[in-house]
Amino acid sequence: MSRVGVNVILLFVVGYTVLPPVWLLMASTKNLTDLFGTNGFAPGRDFHLLDNLRHLLTADDGIYLQWL
């Protein structure tokens, strides 16, 4: 296999590995409107990470923390 072929495969594997966590990080900073109204990798209009974490930790009387 040539060097170019190896580099193409490596680039594909890196993208396959890195893009989902990047998308997850970007999606966690959006509200529901921005999540479905903007590009998945584009930032939302406002920064909602703390609001989303607060909702996650207080939903159903903090059941998420009990799961951990």
XYZ file of C-alpha atoms in Angstrom:
68
model
C 0.000 0.000 0.000
C 1.347 3.405 -0.894
C 2.051 6.214 1.507
C -0.862 8.227 0.165
C -3.228 5.316 0.705
C -2.064 4.869 4.286
C -2.485 8.585 4.966
C -5.995 8.582 3.488
C -6.990 5.640 5.669
C -5.426 7.299 8.712
C -7.281 10.550 7.989
C -10.545 8.636 7.699
C -9.971 6.838 11.005
C -9.065 10.088 12.782
C -12.212 11.775 11.439
C -14.320 8.766 12.403
C -12.896 8.959 15.927
C -12.830 12.711 16.508
C -16.018 13.961 14.847
C -18.583 12.282 17.178
C -17.107 13.782 20.393
C -16.841 17.177 18.696
C -20.488 16.942 17.647
C -21.457 15.881 21.179
C -19.616 18.840 22.669
C -21.216 21.290 20.234
C -24.702 19.812 20.699
C -24.446 20.005 24.478
C -24.053 23.782 24.300
C -27.297 24.341 22.353
C -30.913 24.681 23.361
C -33.587 22.606 21.633
C -34.318 25.224 18.965
C -30.662 25.600 18.033
C -30.104 21.845 18.136
C -32.602 21.223 15.351
C -32.330 24.611 13.616
C -28.585 24.899 13.031
C -25.816 22.808 11.567
C -24.659 20.080 13.942
C -21.107 21.399 14.067
C -22.020 25.106 14.150
C -22.283 26.892 17.491
C -25.738 27.904 18.648
C -26.905 31.460 19.132
C -26.374 31.298 22.898
C -24.276 29.141 25.213
C -26.592 26.722 27.082
C -24.180 24.148 28.478
C -24.782 25.052 32.121
C -28.556 25.091 31.640
C -28.416 21.675 29.973
C -26.256 20.217 32.746
C -28.560 21.679 35.407
C -31.566 20.109 33.677
C -29.751 16.762 33.374
C -28.805 16.676 37.053
C -32.219 17.781 38.370
C -34.529 15.797 36.054
C -36.710 13.267 37.893
C -35.311 14.312 41.272
C -31.716 13.696 40.252
C -32.136 10.172 38.897
C -29.080 10.582 36.668
C -26.824 10.926 39.677
C -28.313 7.763 41.160
C -27.476 5.873 37.978
C -23.847 6.861 38.338
